[in-house]
Amino acid sequence: MAQYSRVAGSVALITLQNPPVNALSAAVRQGIVDTVERALRDPEVNSVVICGQNGKFCGGADIKEFGRQMSGPPLVPMIHAIEAGHKPMVAAIEGVALGGGLELALGCHYRIAHSKARLGLPEVSLGLLPAAGGSQRLPRLIGVPAALDLITTGRHVTAAEALKLGIVDQVTDHNTVDVAVKFVQSVAGQSMDSRRLSTRPCPSLPNLDAVFEGVMQRVRQSARGAIAPVACVQAVRAAATLPYPQGMEREKELMGTLFTSGQARALQYCFFAQRAVGKWSLPSGARWDTSKAMPISKAAVIGLGTMGRGITVALAQTGVSVVAVDTQERQLAEAKQAVSGMLERMAQKRGSAPPLGLVHYSNNLQAAADADLVIEAVFEDMALKESVFQQLSAICKPGTFLCTNTSGLDVDRLASHTRRPELVVGMHFFAPAHVMKLLEVVCGPRSSPEAVATAMQLGKKMGKVSVAVGNCPGFVGNRMLKPYVEQANFLLEEGATPELVDQVLEDFGFAMGVFRMSDLSGLDVGWRIRKADKLTDPSVPAGQPVRVRQGRRYSPLADLICEQGRFGQKTGQGWYHYDKPGGRVARSDPWLHSFLEEYRARHGLVARHIDHQEVLERCLYVLINEGFRILDDGIAAGPEDIDAIYVFGYGWPRHRGGPMFYASMVGLARVLERLEHYHQAHPDVPHLQPCRLLRRLVASGSPPVQRWREVIKRLHSQL
Ligand code: 3H9
């Protein structure tokens, strides 16, 4: 809806009203069309200001309307009518002007922004392009290179940067609408001919072809198969090389292709999934909207290895005072230097002062006594963590939340070592903790709703996508990763190479295949866990076939590699060869290939040709199958939680929507059929056996991913 009022005698004020972000729904578009017509008709009105209700100009097209039957007036002619208007139109931008919101503002003759406003054309992150004239008007206003940057990255700019780029004409600290009303009166009666962006030529560039080629190359490299960034470049090229009407035709044609693509659906699903995970609920009935988060002004981080340092930085960045504790003096000194360095570099980038004063260091656990919340980040060893929790329970003030940054250990067992198990939750960060967006908040059976709400809220404050998950080995992310890595190793035994497997996964869109990723993370980490699980050590009974453990197929390949001292990038050798320890460029390693051949010969395995489809299906479907088990077990509340975890923490390509969304796109019946096929071929791999929930979903007609929760509820209610 759009409200019409008259201010200062002769100015029409049009206010967009569609909380929370004044998205351009059919009703809002109709409202704008009607009120603009009224303002242009009204003889007592000589100028117009367009603004948004509640301090937000406009968050763009209504994403909820995408995929539904289009109704109401379309955006393009609506914006043309504004631009063509004979009375000056000014956009008064507060809060946000994003996507269609900025395109609406670009149709106005002037733009005035509040200093705290953010502007951008983020359509690319929804698998689209700015198709209400944005791809044609913005390059005409700010030039091709700057427009390409904004449109292909979708990044938001501050009002100050928008002014510098020439997107807005004025920035104010005062009431933006008042400033806009005053300004528009000063230009009332003047010709607006020179202010209509569609009539301007695109600023010329001497090396146009080279600029576009360079950007296209960069975009194709970083897009990893995403089609929207490529279409964005093509649309801007149309702006630079074609007259405006033909450019608009091209914009429409490209948008048509994107709009109906599975990628746009996947990316829009991700947008809503990211928001849905904030609305968490627990099997106990506790929910996000009925559980109170406690304010955290002082936190303590225990253990200052890589994770502890990153967590300290992330907390300080949020404005939380932190006491960083490590009992080893040397580690403490190194951490102090590393944390200060990180904070300084980040502040330099932002152009602000580093929050060094917020971090205090101590070698004594006692320093955590008055913290509101403690995050334990010591070495991943149960006995050590138990001892830390026991001590913290005795030291900390009553009410201190005790959190563990474990990547898979039993949170409830740790809770049982404290006096107040209800205050214990897991906070599983991902390395580097001050950069990675994902936080798994692990709820034990005894974690209180307040403890979960507090950890979720703190994660949000830290800029993380926080997902509440249940307590089981590996939680969600790492539990699903295990069968995925296992399949990759089995494929090597059967005849594949690390290069083949990685190539297939990278072609799918992962930034790194499983072997390159393992080399980066360090192969010794998994080795230590397998030893702790008694999968690989001298205690394995003599005579037990080496490729069977605990009654199921087991590949000792990774263990054998580790026994050679090959831990990945850190040692310069792993599944690949690196030019030096710490080297980053993975090269094929002839040693590894002969090692695989010898291994196969020793075990009587005959290498066979494995095609790309088998690699992809076995690696991905086994991971998806575990996702269904997790849903069935109630460890994740819905498919959106799993998908958010994989997109934000495990490099799953966002334009594929996450593993569960991908399964629904492939077709659940197909996933089931392929799993059955592979399980038949490998009956000693239980992970390949299709799980009950997948079968139930297929039996109920493979509903879309948005309706799985209903099936899960029904399934559980019958237990
Ligand atoms: C476009 O414009 C296409 C055009 O070029 C032309 C086509 C022809 N629609 O994020 P929040 C909801 S494409 C519908 O938590 P924040 C959101 O789901 C669009 N709903 O708040 C949430 O709902 P709920 C280009 C929207 O303050 C609630 O608002 N625009 C939309 O952290 C609050 O959202 C974009 O890509 C929308 N456009 O951040 C901007 N936007 O409460 C997308 C938000 O039920 N939006 N919602 O969970 C954003 O980036 C952020 O929401 C924004 C506010 C920065 C605006």
mmCIF file of N, CA, C and O in Angstrom, residues 298-302 323 325 364-376 388-403 418-420 423-424:
data_model
loop_
_atom_site.group_PDB
_atom_site.id
_atom_site.type_symbol
_atom_site.label_atom_id
_atom_site.label_comp_id
_atom_site.label_asym_id
_atom_site.label_seq_id
_atom_site.Cartn_x
_atom_site.Cartn_y
_atom_site.Cartn_z
ATOM 1 N N LYS A 298 29.914 -9.737 29.561
ATOM 2 C CA LYS A 298 31.290 -10.227 29.752
ATOM 3 C C LYS A 298 31.346 -11.725 29.457
ATOM 4 O O LYS A 298 30.552 -12.507 29.994
ATOM 5 N N ALA A 299 32.263 -12.094 28.594
ATOM 6 C CA ALA A 299 32.418 -13.510 28.250
ATOM 7 C C ALA A 299 33.844 -13.949 28.571
ATOM 8 O O ALA A 299 34.746 -13.117 28.695
ATOM 9 N N ALA A 300 34.022 -15.256 28.716
ATOM 10 C CA ALA A 300 35.381 -15.785 28.875
ATOM 11 C C ALA A 300 35.585 -16.862 27.807
ATOM 12 O O ALA A 300 34.644 -17.578 27.463
ATOM 13 N N VAL A 301 36.798 -16.904 27.255
ATOM 14 C CA VAL A 301 37.154 -17.961 26.309
ATOM 15 C C VAL A 301 38.287 -18.757 26.928
ATOM 16 O O VAL A 301 39.296 -18.183 27.341
ATOM 17 N N ILE A 302 38.097 -20.070 27.007
ATOM 18 C CA ILE A 302 39.114 -20.915 27.651
ATOM 19 C C ILE A 302 39.812 -21.745 26.584
ATOM 20 O O ILE A 302 39.158 -22.526 25.887
ATOM 21 N N VAL A 323 37.478 -12.129 28.581
ATOM 22 C CA VAL A 323 38.719 -12.527 29.228
ATOM 23 C C VAL A 323 39.164 -13.825 28.552
ATOM 24 O O VAL A 323 38.418 -14.799 28.491
ATOM 25 N N VAL A 325 41.592 -16.930 28.288
ATOM 26 C CA VAL A 325 42.380 -17.685 29.277
ATOM 27 C C VAL A 325 43.120 -18.848 28.627
ATOM 28 O O VAL A 325 42.523 -19.614 27.854
ATOM 29 N N ASN A 364 44.939 -17.967 34.349
ATOM 30 C CA ASN A 364 44.249 -18.594 35.476
ATOM 31 C C ASN A 364 42.745 -18.695 35.184
ATOM 32 O O ASN A 364 42.092 -17.695 34.896
ATOM 33 N N LEU A 365 42.232 -19.896 35.282
ATOM 34 C CA LEU A 365 40.806 -20.146 35.027
ATOM 35 C C LEU A 365 39.909 -19.289 35.931
ATOM 36 O O LEU A 365 38.778 -18.946 35.575
ATOM 37 N N GLN A 366 40.457 -18.938 37.086
ATOM 38 C CA GLN A 366 39.716 -18.125 38.050
ATOM 39 C C GLN A 366 39.222 -16.809 37.432
ATOM 40 O O GLN A 366 38.206 -16.256 37.866
ATOM 41 N N ALA A 367 39.919 -16.354 36.413
ATOM 42 C CA ALA A 367 39.551 -15.078 35.770
ATOM 43 C C ALA A 367 38.168 -15.144 35.122
ATOM 44 O O ALA A 367 37.573 -14.117 34.805
ATOM 45 N N ALA A 368 37.651 -16.375 34.927
ATOM 46 C CA ALA A 368 36.329 -16.530 34.297
ATOM 47 C C ALA A 368 35.203 -16.404 35.322
ATOM 48 O O ALA A 368 34.025 -16.469 34.958
ATOM 49 N N ALA A 369 35.576 -16.192 36.608
ATOM 50 C CA ALA A 369 34.595 -16.280 37.703
ATOM 51 C C ALA A 369 33.357 -15.408 37.479
ATOM 52 O O ALA A 369 32.239 -15.837 37.723
ATOM 53 N N ASP A 370 33.560 -14.161 37.021
ATOM 54 C CA ASP A 370 32.394 -13.272 36.943
ATOM 55 C C ASP A 370 31.870 -13.108 35.504
ATOM 56 O O ASP A 370 31.122 -12.169 35.212
ATOM 57 N N ALA A 371 32.243 -14.030 34.623
ATOM 58 C CA ALA A 371 31.749 -13.932 33.238
ATOM 59 C C ALA A 371 30.277 -14.333 33.189
ATOM 60 O O ALA A 371 29.822 -15.177 33.960
ATOM 61 N N ASP A 372 29.543 -13.710 32.264
ATOM 62 C CA ASP A 372 28.128 -14.100 32.083
ATOM 63 C C ASP A 372 28.037 -15.395 31.281
ATOM 64 O O ASP A 372 27.063 -16.133 31.377
ATOM 65 N N LEU A 373 29.058 -15.607 30.455
ATOM 66 C CA LEU A 373 29.045 -16.800 29.589
ATOM 67 C C LEU A 373 30.491 -17.208 29.311
ATOM 68 O O LEU A 373 31.352 -16.346 29.095
ATOM 69 N N VAL A 374 30.754 -18.502 29.364
ATOM 70 C CA VAL A 374 32.106 -18.996 29.096
ATOM 71 C C VAL A 374 32.056 -19.903 27.863
ATOM 72 O O VAL A 374 31.138 -20.723 27.736
ATOM 73 N N ILE A 375 33.029 -19.725 26.969
ATOM 74 C CA ILE A 375 33.138 -20.662 25.843
ATOM 75 C C ILE A 375 34.448 -21.429 26.006
ATOM 76 O O ILE A 375 35.527 -20.835 25.942
ATOM 77 N N GLU A 376 34.317 -22.710 26.250
ATOM 78 C CA GLU A 376 35.506 -23.559 26.384
ATOM 79 C C GLU A 376 35.937 -23.984 24.982
ATOM 80 O O GLU A 376 35.117 -24.466 24.199
ATOM 81 N N VAL A 388 37.888 -29.336 32.649
ATOM 82 C CA VAL A 388 37.668 -27.881 32.562
ATOM 83 C C VAL A 388 36.246 -27.545 33.028
ATOM 84 O O VAL A 388 36.040 -26.593 33.795
ATOM 85 N N PHE A 389 35.287 -28.350 32.622
ATOM 86 C CA PHE A 389 33.905 -28.062 33.013
ATOM 87 C C PHE A 389 33.705 -28.213 34.523
ATOM 88 O O PHE A 389 32.999 -27.425 35.143
ATOM 89 N N GLN A 390 34.359 -29.223 35.087
ATOM 90 C CA GLN A 390 34.282 -29.421 36.541
ATOM 91 C C GLN A 390 34.803 -28.174 37.264
ATOM 92 O O GLN A 390 34.166 -27.661 38.170
ATOM 93 N N GLN A 391 35.952 -27.688 36.798
ATOM 94 C CA GLN A 391 36.554 -26.514 37.447
ATOM 95 C C GLN A 391 35.685 -25.273 37.245
ATOM 96 O O GLN A 391 35.449 -24.509 38.187
ATOM 97 N N LEU A 392 35.194 -25.104 36.028
ATOM 98 C CA LEU A 392 34.385 -23.911 35.740
ATOM 99 C C LEU A 392 33.134 -23.900 36.607
ATOM 100 O O LEU A 392 32.713 -22.856 37.110
ATOM 101 N N SER A 393 32.556 -25.066 36.780
ATOM 102 C CA SER A 393 31.340 -25.168 37.570
ATOM 103 C C SER A 393 31.575 -24.686 39.006
ATOM 104 O O SER A 393 30.702 -24.071 39.615
ATOM 105 N N ALA A 394 32.779 -24.951 39.507
ATOM 106 C CA ALA A 394 33.089 -24.529 40.874
ATOM 107 C C ALA A 394 33.458 -23.042 40.933
ATOM 108 O O ALA A 394 33.167 -22.357 41.910
ATOM 109 N N ILE A 395 34.076 -22.550 39.852
ATOM 110 C CA ILE A 395 34.614 -21.184 39.864
ATOM 111 C C ILE A 395 33.569 -20.116 39.534
ATOM 112 O O ILE A 395 33.515 -19.058 40.148
ATOM 113 N N CYS A 396 32.728 -20.394 38.520
ATOM 114 C CA CYS A 396 31.885 -19.332 37.956
ATOM 115 C C CYS A 396 30.718 -18.970 38.859
ATOM 116 O O CYS A 396 30.212 -19.809 39.609
ATOM 117 N N LYS A 397 30.292 -17.714 38.718
ATOM 118 C CA LYS A 397 29.153 -17.233 39.517
ATOM 119 C C LYS A 397 27.898 -18.031 39.129
ATOM 120 O O LYS A 397 27.812 -18.542 37.992
ATOM 121 N N PRO A 398 26.917 -18.122 40.023
ATOM 122 C CA PRO A 398 25.696 -18.860 39.661
ATOM 123 C C PRO A 398 25.054 -18.170 38.455
ATOM 124 O O PRO A 398 25.036 -16.947 38.379
ATOM 125 N N GLY A 399 24.591 -18.929 37.533
ATOM 126 C CA GLY A 399 23.918 -18.316 36.377
ATOM 127 C C GLY A 399 24.810 -18.160 35.161
ATOM 128 O O GLY A 399 24.328 -17.819 34.079
ATOM 129 N N THR A 400 26.133 -18.404 35.306
ATOM 130 C CA THR A 400 27.021 -18.309 34.135
ATOM 131 C C THR A 400 26.700 -19.452 33.168
ATOM 132 O O THR A 400 26.643 -20.616 33.570
ATOM 133 N N PHE A 401 26.499 -19.097 31.909
ATOM 134 C CA PHE A 401 26.267 -20.132 30.896
ATOM 135 C C PHE A 401 27.606 -20.758 30.530
ATOM 136 O O PHE A 401 28.586 -20.048 30.302
ATOM 137 N N LEU A 402 27.623 -22.078 30.480
ATOM 138 C CA LEU A 402 28.868 -22.782 30.152
ATOM 139 C C LEU A 402 28.707 -23.427 28.781
ATOM 140 O O LEU A 402 27.868 -24.310 28.592
ATOM 141 N N CYS A 403 29.527 -22.968 27.832
ATOM 142 C CA CYS A 403 29.386 -23.455 26.454
ATOM 143 C C CYS A 403 30.655 -24.166 26.032
ATOM 144 O O CYS A 403 31.747 -23.784 26.450
ATOM 145 N N THR A 418 28.903 -30.665 35.732
ATOM 146 C CA THR A 418 28.689 -29.343 36.326
ATOM 147 C C THR A 418 27.533 -29.419 37.325
ATOM 148 O O THR A 418 26.735 -30.351 37.296
ATOM 149 N N ARG A 419 27.449 -28.364 38.148
ATOM 150 C CA ARG A 419 26.365 -28.331 39.137
ATOM 151 C C ARG A 419 25.052 -27.913 38.485
ATOM 152 O O ARG A 419 23.988 -28.144 39.009
ATOM 153 N N ARG A 420 25.151 -27.196 37.356
ATOM 154 C CA ARG A 420 23.916 -26.706 36.717
ATOM 155 C C ARG A 420 23.889 -27.108 35.243
ATOM 156 O O ARG A 420 24.188 -26.300 34.353
ATOM 157 N N LEU A 423 22.518 -25.024 32.322
ATOM 158 C CA LEU A 423 23.190 -23.840 31.778
ATOM 159 C C LEU A 423 24.224 -24.208 30.700
ATOM 160 O O LEU A 423 24.938 -23.347 30.201
ATOM 161 N N VAL A 424 24.291 -25.491 30.365
ATOM 162 C CA VAL A 424 25.328 -25.949 29.419
ATOM 163 C C VAL A 424 24.737 -26.126 28.009
ATOM 164 O O VAL A 424 23.698 -26.761 27.844
#
